[in-house]
Tab-separated table of C-alpha atoms in Angstrom:
chain	number	residue	atom	x	y	z
E	140	MET	CA	129.054	15.445	-6.721
E	141	ASN	CA	127.306	12.070	-6.349
E	142	ILE	CA	124.338	11.518	-4.104
E	143	GLN	CA	126.424	9.797	-1.432
E	144	THR	CA	128.194	13.057	-0.648
E	145	GLN	CA	125.024	15.150	-0.743
E	146	VAL	CA	123.365	13.694	2.336
E	147	LYS	CA	124.466	13.892	5.941
E	148	ARG	CA	125.250	10.529	7.509
E	149	ARG	CA	127.136	9.461	10.599
E	150	HIS	CA	130.554	7.846	10.272
E	151	PHE	CA	131.479	5.196	12.806
E	152	LEU	CA	134.767	3.410	13.341
E	153	ILE	CA	134.519	-0.140	14.647
E	154	GLY	CA	136.748	-3.098	15.255
E	155	SER	CA	139.566	-1.703	17.398
E	156	ALA	CA	139.741	-0.481	20.967
E	157	GLY	CA	139.261	3.186	21.607
E	158	THR	CA	137.718	4.047	18.267
E	159	MET	CA	134.202	4.797	19.491
E	160	ALA	CA	133.555	8.534	19.667
E	161	ALA	CA	130.755	10.273	21.532
E	162	ALA	CA	129.034	11.067	18.238
E	163	ALA	CA	128.718	7.378	17.494
E	164	VAL	CA	126.462	6.829	20.472
E	165	GLY	CA	124.384	9.929	19.986
E	166	GLY	CA	124.265	10.262	16.241
E	167	SER	CA	124.352	14.021	16.819
E	168	VAL	CA	126.086	16.695	18.811
E	169	THR	CA	124.621	17.243	22.259
E	170	ALA	CA	123.219	20.655	23.115
E	171	GLN	CA	124.315	20.217	26.731
E	172	ASN	CA	127.049	18.289	28.469
E	173	ALA	CA	126.097	14.692	29.146
E	174	THR	CA	126.798	15.300	32.819
E	175	ASP	CA	124.252	18.115	33.089
E	176	PRO	CA	121.168	17.127	35.078
E	177	LEU	CA	117.903	16.611	33.262
E	178	PRO	CA	115.017	19.025	33.899
E	179	GLU	CA	113.096	18.170	37.073
E	180	TYR	CA	110.015	16.805	35.298
E	181	VAL	CA	112.153	14.161	33.561
E	182	ALA	CA	114.701	13.627	36.335
E	183	TRP	CA	113.647	9.953	36.487
E	184	LYS	CA	115.277	9.347	33.090
E	185	ASP	CA	118.999	8.615	32.598
E	186	PRO	CA	120.797	11.604	31.019
E	187	ASP	CA	123.344	9.239	29.458
E	188	ASP	CA	120.589	7.904	27.195
E	189	PHE	CA	119.740	11.267	25.659
E	190	ILE	CA	120.878	14.079	23.433
E	191	ILE	CA	119.619	17.169	25.243
E	192	HIS	CA	118.453	19.708	22.674
E	193	SER	CA	116.556	21.831	25.221
E	194	LYS	CA	114.544	21.460	28.424
E	195	GLN	CA	111.572	20.378	26.338
E	196	THR	CA	113.345	18.272	23.705
E	197	LEU	CA	115.345	15.179	24.614
E	198	GLU	CA	116.397	12.755	21.881
E	199	THR	CA	117.030	9.068	22.547
E	200	LYS	CA	120.519	8.136	21.403
E	201	ARG	CA	120.647	5.866	18.393
E	202	ALA	CA	122.613	3.128	20.113
E	203	VAL	CA	120.140	3.077	23.018
E	204	GLN	CA	117.316	2.061	20.678
E	205	GLY	CA	119.055	-1.250	20.021
E	206	THR	CA	116.767	-4.204	19.307
E	207	GLU	CA	114.065	-3.523	21.884
E	208	LEU	CA	110.519	-4.430	20.935
E	209	ILE	CA	109.026	-1.928	23.398
E	210	THR	CA	110.792	1.326	24.280
E	211	PRO	CA	111.177	1.579	28.072
E	212	SER	CA	109.507	4.679	29.462
E	213	ASP	CA	112.796	5.989	30.834
E	214	GLU	CA	114.360	5.807	27.349
E	215	LEU	CA	111.522	7.448	25.412
E	216	TYR	CA	112.232	10.821	23.815
E	217	ILE	CA	110.633	14.077	25.005
E	218	ARG	CA	109.045	16.713	22.778
E	219	ASN	CA	106.832	19.312	24.438
E	220	ASN	CA	105.531	22.393	22.617
E	221	LEU	CA	104.898	24.063	25.990
E	222	PRO	CA	106.322	23.491	29.485
E	223	ALA	CA	104.762	20.565	31.320
E	224	PRO	CA	102.066	21.500	33.858
E	225	SER	CA	102.496	21.148	37.613
E	226	GLU	CA	102.797	17.693	39.187
E	227	ASP	CA	99.561	18.561	40.987
E	228	ILE	CA	97.532	17.364	38.005
E	229	VAL	CA	98.626	13.742	38.537
E	230	ALA	CA	98.010	13.735	42.296
E	231	ASP	CA	94.477	12.339	41.854
E	232	ARG	CA	94.362	11.003	38.322
E	233	ASP	CA	90.797	9.710	38.283
E	234	THR	CA	89.410	13.183	38.969
E	235	TRP	CA	90.994	14.700	35.830
E	236	GLU	CA	88.104	16.047	33.820
E	237	ILE	CA	87.698	16.731	30.131
E	238	GLU	CA	84.999	18.503	28.200
E	239	ILE	CA	83.254	16.646	25.354
E	240	ASN	CA	81.673	18.715	22.573
E	241	GLY	CA	80.264	18.153	19.112
E	242	VAL	CA	78.077	15.311	20.396
E	243	ALA	CA	74.352	14.858	21.061
E	244	ASN	CA	74.790	15.346	24.817
E	245	PRO	CA	77.821	17.587	25.415
E	246	GLY	CA	79.260	17.633	28.905
E	247	LYS	CA	82.227	16.676	31.058
E	248	MET	CA	83.690	13.335	32.016
E	249	THR	CA	86.408	12.297	34.457
E	250	VAL	CA	89.063	9.666	33.933
E	251	GLY	CA	87.253	7.619	36.570
E	252	ASP	CA	84.071	7.807	34.499
E	253	MET	CA	85.931	6.760	31.358
E	254	LYS	CA	87.295	3.641	33.029
E	255	THR	CA	83.734	2.293	33.216
E	256	LEU	CA	83.159	2.654	29.460
E	257	GLY	CA	85.755	0.224	28.167
E	258	VAL	CA	89.486	-0.415	27.998
E	259	GLU	CA	91.783	-1.142	25.065
E	260	THR	CA	95.523	-1.529	24.683
E	261	VAL	CA	97.368	-0.590	21.513
E	262	VAL	CA	101.055	-0.725	20.644
E	263	CYS	CA	102.184	2.026	18.316
E	264	VAL	CA	105.124	4.153	17.347
E	265	LEU	CA	105.260	7.621	18.847
E	266	GLN	CA	107.336	9.782	16.498
E	267	CYS	CA	107.952	13.501	16.166
E	268	SER	CA	107.168	15.011	12.759
E	269	GLY	CA	110.761	16.262	12.562
E	270	ASN	CA	112.467	12.931	13.232
E	271	GLY	CA	115.236	12.781	10.612
E	272	ARG	CA	115.403	16.585	10.255
E	273	ALA	CA	119.145	16.648	10.921
E	274	PHE	CA	119.796	14.728	7.700
E	275	PHE	CA	118.505	17.433	5.371
E	276	ASP	CA	121.171	19.560	3.711
E	277	HIS	CA	119.188	22.791	3.908
E	278	GLU	CA	118.929	24.768	7.138
E	279	THR	CA	115.800	23.991	9.138
E	280	SER	CA	114.440	25.487	12.328
E	281	GLY	CA	113.537	23.269	15.258
E	282	SER	CA	115.413	20.540	17.093
E	283	GLN	CA	117.897	18.752	14.871
E	284	TRP	CA	116.570	15.257	15.456
E	285	SER	CA	118.439	12.364	13.858
E	286	VAL	CA	116.577	9.100	14.598
E	287	GLY	CA	115.883	9.394	18.325
E	288	ALA	CA	112.545	11.219	18.276
E	289	ALA	CA	110.695	7.913	18.070
E	290	GLY	CA	109.784	4.980	20.267
E	291	ASN	CA	107.459	1.976	20.355
E	292	VAL	CA	104.970	2.311	23.192
E	293	VAL	CA	102.162	0.309	24.822
E	294	TRP	CA	99.160	2.555	25.529
E	295	THR	CA	96.086	1.627	27.586
E	296	GLY	CA	92.896	3.654	27.851
E	297	VAL	CA	89.337	4.067	26.677
E	298	PRO	CA	88.466	3.984	22.961
E	299	VAL	CA	87.445	7.455	21.785
E	300	ARG	CA	84.515	5.900	19.935
E	301	ALA	CA	83.175	4.573	23.278
E	302	VAL	CA	83.342	8.057	24.817
E	303	ILE	CA	81.558	9.615	21.853
E	304	GLU	CA	78.876	6.920	21.943
E	305	ALA	CA	78.367	7.481	25.673
E	306	MET	CA	77.693	11.158	24.938
E	307	GLY	CA	74.987	10.311	22.392
E	308	GLY	CA	77.108	10.088	19.258
E	309	ALA	CA	78.919	12.612	17.081
E	310	ASP	CA	77.155	15.511	15.402
E	311	ALA	CA	76.085	14.464	11.912
E	312	ASP	CA	78.069	17.227	10.201
E	313	ALA	CA	81.328	16.623	12.107
E	314	VAL	CA	84.403	16.256	9.907
E	315	PHE	CA	87.251	16.396	12.423
E	316	LEU	CA	88.249	15.000	15.796
E	317	THR	CA	89.774	17.905	17.731
E	318	GLY	CA	91.808	17.610	20.931
E	319	THR	CA	92.882	20.499	23.166
E	320	GLY	CA	95.843	20.275	25.537
E	321	GLY	CA	95.815	21.428	29.145
E	322	GLU	CA	99.169	23.232	29.330
E	323	GLU	CA	99.198	26.651	30.950
E	324	ILE	CA	99.193	29.555	28.501
E	325	PRO	CA	101.724	32.273	29.426
E	326	ASP	CA	100.192	35.596	30.425
E	327	GLY	CA	99.796	38.098	27.615
E	328	LEU	CA	99.796	35.585	24.780
E	329	PRO	CA	96.624	34.939	22.758
E	330	PRO	CA	95.828	31.230	23.304
E	331	GLU	CA	95.404	30.520	19.599
E	332	THR	CA	99.033	31.466	18.949
E	333	ILE	CA	100.517	28.868	21.275
E	334	GLN	CA	97.876	26.497	22.627
E	335	VAL	CA	98.216	22.875	21.538
E	336	GLU	CA	94.988	22.035	19.751
E	337	ARG	CA	94.986	19.638	16.820
E	338	SER	CA	92.253	18.450	14.473
E	339	VAL	CA	92.543	15.154	12.608
E	340	PRO	CA	90.155	13.512	10.137
E	341	LYS	CA	87.087	12.024	11.807
E	342	ALA	CA	88.050	8.534	10.624
E	343	ALA	CA	90.927	8.545	13.104
E	344	MET	CA	88.335	8.100	15.861
E	345	ASP	CA	88.087	4.418	14.944
E	346	GLN	CA	91.545	3.616	16.359
E	347	ALA	CA	92.099	6.534	18.776
E	348	ILE	CA	92.159	6.066	22.540
E	349	LEU	CA	92.327	8.343	25.556
E	350	ALA	CA	95.266	6.773	27.373
E	351	TRP	CA	95.922	6.795	31.113
E	352	GLU	CA	98.660	4.150	31.079
E	353	MET	CA	101.959	3.892	29.225
E	354	ASN	CA	103.909	0.640	29.202
E	355	GLY	CA	101.687	-0.758	31.943
E	356	GLU	CA	102.152	2.117	34.390
E	357	PRO	CA	100.265	5.353	35.072
E	358	LEU	CA	101.010	7.812	32.267
E	359	PRO	CA	103.930	10.021	33.412
E	360	LEU	CA	103.432	13.774	33.508
E	361	ALA	CA	106.328	14.187	31.075
E	362	HIS	CA	104.427	12.160	28.477
E	363	GLY	CA	100.997	13.717	28.926
E	364	GLY	CA	99.634	12.278	32.169
E	365	PRO	CA	97.087	11.958	33.566
E	366	LEU	CA	95.378	11.615	30.151
E	367	ARG	CA	96.578	11.795	26.578
E	368	LEU	CA	94.955	11.414	23.195
E	369	VAL	CA	96.701	8.641	21.256
E	370	ILE	CA	96.060	8.221	17.518
E	371	PRO	CA	97.950	5.170	16.240
E	372	GLY	CA	99.770	5.790	12.977
E	373	TYR	CA	99.739	9.572	13.350
E	374	TYR	CA	102.722	11.821	14.095
E	375	GLY	CA	103.252	12.818	17.713
E	376	VAL	CA	101.845	16.354	17.519
E	377	ASN	CA	98.373	14.908	16.975
E	378	ASN	CA	98.630	12.850	20.170
E	379	VAL	CA	97.578	15.707	22.440
E	380	LYS	CA	98.962	15.662	26.002
E	381	TYR	CA	97.070	16.693	29.163
E	382	ILE	CA	93.903	16.630	27.095
E	383	LYS	CA	91.193	18.922	28.491
E	384	ARG	CA	88.719	19.009	25.608
E	385	LEU	CA	87.674	16.534	22.944
E	386	ALA	CA	85.314	17.676	20.217
E	387	MET	CA	83.808	16.483	16.966
E	388	THR	CA	84.047	19.588	14.798
E	389	VAL	CA	83.033	20.836	11.374
E	390	GLU	CA	86.166	22.944	10.941
E	391	GLU	CA	89.815	22.444	11.815
E	392	SER	CA	91.131	24.178	14.906
E	393	PRO	CA	91.858	27.868	14.224
E	394	ASN	CA	95.042	27.660	16.301
E	395	LYS	CA	98.448	28.326	14.763
E	396	ILE	CA	99.663	24.791	15.481
E	397	GLN	CA	96.922	23.553	13.133
E	398	GLN	CA	96.637	26.294	10.532
E	399	THR	CA	100.249	27.112	9.694
E	400	SER	CA	102.559	24.909	11.797
E	401	TYR	CA	103.224	21.281	10.923
E	402	ARG	CA	102.498	21.941	7.262
E	403	VAL	CA	104.678	20.442	4.544
E	404	ARG	CA	105.732	23.215	2.184
E	405	PRO	CA	108.624	24.107	-0.129
E	406	VAL	CA	111.741	25.630	1.378
E	407	GLY	CA	111.279	29.355	1.893
E	408	GLU	CA	107.481	29.328	1.915
E	409	LYS	CA	105.276	30.174	4.893
E	410	GLY	CA	102.736	27.710	6.225
E	411	ASP	CA	99.068	27.914	5.269
E	412	PRO	CA	95.981	25.649	5.537
E	413	SER	CA	96.163	24.580	1.887
E	414	GLN	CA	99.357	22.616	2.502
E	415	PRO	CA	99.465	18.973	3.678
E	416	SER	CA	99.302	18.586	7.456
E	417	MET	CA	101.505	16.144	9.364
E	418	TYR	CA	98.950	13.426	9.916
E	419	GLU	CA	99.746	9.815	8.982
E	420	MET	CA	103.275	8.477	9.332
E	421	VAL	CA	105.122	6.819	6.463
E	422	VAL	CA	107.110	3.584	6.174
E	423	LYS	CA	110.572	3.972	7.685
E	424	SER	CA	113.548	2.122	9.158
E	425	TRP	CA	117.112	2.717	10.302
E	426	ILE	CA	120.161	0.825	11.498
E	427	THR	CA	120.838	0.936	15.256
E	428	GLY	CA	123.975	-1.195	15.246
E	429	PRO	CA	126.770	-1.916	14.909
E	430	LEU	CA	127.787	1.542	16.027
E	431	MET	CA	130.548	0.523	18.381
E	432	ASP	CA	132.796	-2.520	18.547
E	433	ALA	CA	132.855	-5.275	15.962
E	434	ALA	CA	135.439	-7.369	14.267
E	435	THR	CA	136.040	-8.505	10.739
E	436	GLY	CA	134.061	-11.581	9.905
E	437	LYS	CA	130.469	-12.217	10.901
E	438	VAL	CA	128.606	-9.174	12.215
E	439	GLN	CA	125.058	-8.785	13.479
E	440	ILE	CA	123.408	-5.740	11.870
E	441	HIS	CA	120.238	-4.653	13.610
E	442	GLY	CA	117.691	-1.841	13.570
E	443	VAL	CA	114.009	-0.961	13.735
E	444	ALA	CA	111.317	-0.627	11.061
E	445	MET	CA	107.763	0.720	10.971
E	446	GLY	CA	105.039	0.604	8.365
E	447	GLY	CA	103.309	3.911	9.156
E	448	VAL	CA	99.601	3.067	8.964
E	449	SER	CA	100.128	-0.375	7.447
E	450	GLY	CA	101.781	-3.519	8.706
E	451	LEU	CA	105.286	-4.358	7.558
E	452	ASP	CA	105.887	-6.754	4.690
E	453	LYS	CA	109.685	-6.958	4.603
E	454	ILE	CA	112.926	-5.280	5.617
E	455	GLU	CA	116.100	-5.288	3.517
E	456	VAL	CA	119.671	-4.393	4.441
E	457	SER	CA	122.544	-3.238	2.253
E	458	THR	CA	126.209	-3.168	3.255
E	459	ASP	CA	127.418	-1.415	0.098
E	460	GLY	CA	125.402	1.783	-0.116
E	461	GLY	CA	122.374	0.315	-1.844
E	462	GLN	CA	124.066	-1.530	-4.695
E	463	ASN	CA	122.881	-4.853	-3.332
E	464	TRP	CA	120.117	-5.712	-0.848
E	465	ALA	CA	119.400	-8.800	1.234
E	466	GLU	CA	116.251	-9.504	3.229
E	467	ALA	CA	116.681	-9.298	6.994
E	468	GLN	CA	114.754	-11.108	9.727
E	469	PHE	CA	112.163	-9.485	11.970
E	470	LEU	CA	112.674	-10.147	15.686
E	471	GLY	CA	109.938	-10.993	18.144
E	472	PRO	CA	106.169	-10.989	17.674
E	473	ASP	CA	104.220	-8.696	15.372
E	474	LEU	CA	102.417	-6.278	17.716
E	475	GLY	CA	100.165	-4.802	15.063
E	476	PRO	CA	100.240	-2.456	12.077
E	477	TYR	CA	101.176	0.632	14.088
E	478	ALA	CA	104.079	-0.873	16.050
E	479	TRP	CA	107.681	-1.001	14.976
E	480	ARG	CA	109.549	-4.261	14.525
E	481	PRO	CA	113.212	-4.809	15.374
E	482	PHE	CA	115.193	-6.609	12.694
E	483	VAL	CA	118.537	-8.359	12.360
E	484	MET	CA	120.807	-9.669	9.640
E	485	ILE	CA	124.029	-11.602	10.173
E	486	THR	CA	126.594	-11.017	7.467
E	487	GLU	CA	130.302	-10.778	6.754
E	488	LEU	CA	132.042	-7.402	6.975
E	489	SER	CA	135.557	-7.281	5.621
E	490	GLU	CA	138.152	-4.694	6.552
E	491	GLY	CA	137.328	-1.295	5.097
E	492	THR	CA	134.404	1.120	5.031
E	493	HIS	CA	130.838	-0.059	4.527
E	494	MET	CA	127.663	1.988	4.153
E	495	LEU	CA	124.976	0.144	6.125
E	496	ALA	CA	121.428	0.958	5.060
E	497	SER	CA	117.976	-0.470	5.607
E	498	ARG	CA	114.852	-0.268	3.489
E	499	ALA	CA	111.382	-1.207	4.740
E	500	THR	CA	108.318	-2.112	2.685
E	501	ASN	CA	104.830	-2.200	4.177
E	502	GLU	CA	101.846	-4.373	3.317
E	503	ALA	CA	100.349	-1.546	1.247
E	504	GLY	CA	103.361	-1.824	-1.071
E	505	ASP	CA	105.052	1.408	0.021
E	506	SER	CA	108.849	1.278	0.291
E	507	GLN	CA	111.299	3.767	1.672
E	508	PRO	CA	112.621	6.005	-1.098
E	509	GLU	CA	116.322	6.519	-1.552
E	510	THR	CA	115.970	10.246	-0.861
E	511	PHE	CA	113.252	12.492	0.533
E	512	PRO	CA	112.602	15.938	-0.953
E	513	PRO	CA	113.528	18.951	1.193
E	514	ASN	CA	110.791	20.957	2.881
E	515	GLU	CA	110.826	24.136	4.948
E	516	ARG	CA	110.529	22.543	8.404
E	517	GLY	CA	112.343	19.296	7.683
E	518	TYR	CA	109.333	17.049	8.255
E	519	GLY	CA	108.739	13.409	7.368
E	520	ASN	CA	112.235	12.376	6.236
E	521	ASN	CA	112.256	8.640	5.491
E	522	GLY	CA	114.962	8.478	2.821
E	523	TRP	CA	117.045	5.356	3.393
E	524	ARG	CA	120.314	6.869	2.174
E	525	ALA	CA	120.287	9.745	4.646
E	526	HIS	CA	119.590	7.333	7.498
E	527	ALA	CA	122.454	5.026	6.518
E	528	VAL	CA	125.670	4.830	8.529
E	529	ASP	CA	129.226	4.577	7.254
E	530	VAL	CA	131.118	1.980	9.282
E	531	THR	CA	134.847	1.433	9.058
E	532	VAL	CA	136.090	-1.993	10.101
E	533	SER	CA	139.758	-2.058	11.027
């Protein structure tokens, strides 16, 4: 069996009326009917744009991603480890209070206080650790994301470094930046087993912000409002929603989500603190079209690419399963090293089946590999072959 038959890809039929199936738009099988209403806390989003895995996991359909530079808030995926808190917490946003520890002068600060310390805006990709999980051949637990657990978002808030400085500076022996979420813990469950609390290397403080706006509007409850920790270049789990505590710590959080969850380990092994944690994202890209109608002749192939923690250097596209590559063109302005960039290539597609693939390279010299090794939870998949699409032109 050759490698092309070992990975799961989506097959699309284009070029004749009536050939577009529901799977072509979603890139996956929906867990609910498309006509089912969305959960109340995300009722402002359009259900037609999403694959509904559960009440707390909504995947943006591949075709919806298109060539947009910034992902509209109503098209951004949802991944919540716990149910969203009550809408009451966004009734008076400036009074939301967080505790600051591991500093010279520990104490509490409101969002209103933070707005007097400084404001920064950063554009960065928000991406679930399991984005691409559905393409692994081995069985994995968790939502079977294809490519839709990612979006490019504009965040505005106060730099974490400004908050720490205002509290007298970090403790000299601090090694980690630790954020604690404000979701309600169900009765009878020890908090450490379920509470969202993540520790990241202290160096992340240099680019981290506490965000109160998303895409120029008050941060929605569904995405962590009234205040969320945003760490550009880091996987979504580290971007703690409803943040209630920020601390400079000597040790990592003792919580399960830090110690054993979100660890990259061989298939069949349990998670433990010695294994790599899902911190920095890697270079990645995928095709977002054509997935529907096209004709023989010139076709516009488009998609999105991200460099992880480094800016993008180039993006290449193949129409023959990786035998030949041609450099594509980035669209729009470069919004920084943590943002994604849409790309396009115009080429000829003859009648028949073509495997369309993309391969990004960042400024650090890292390129997408052809395949990504399996791991127990299906994290971090950036293999270009698995993300390719087979398109039949008729």
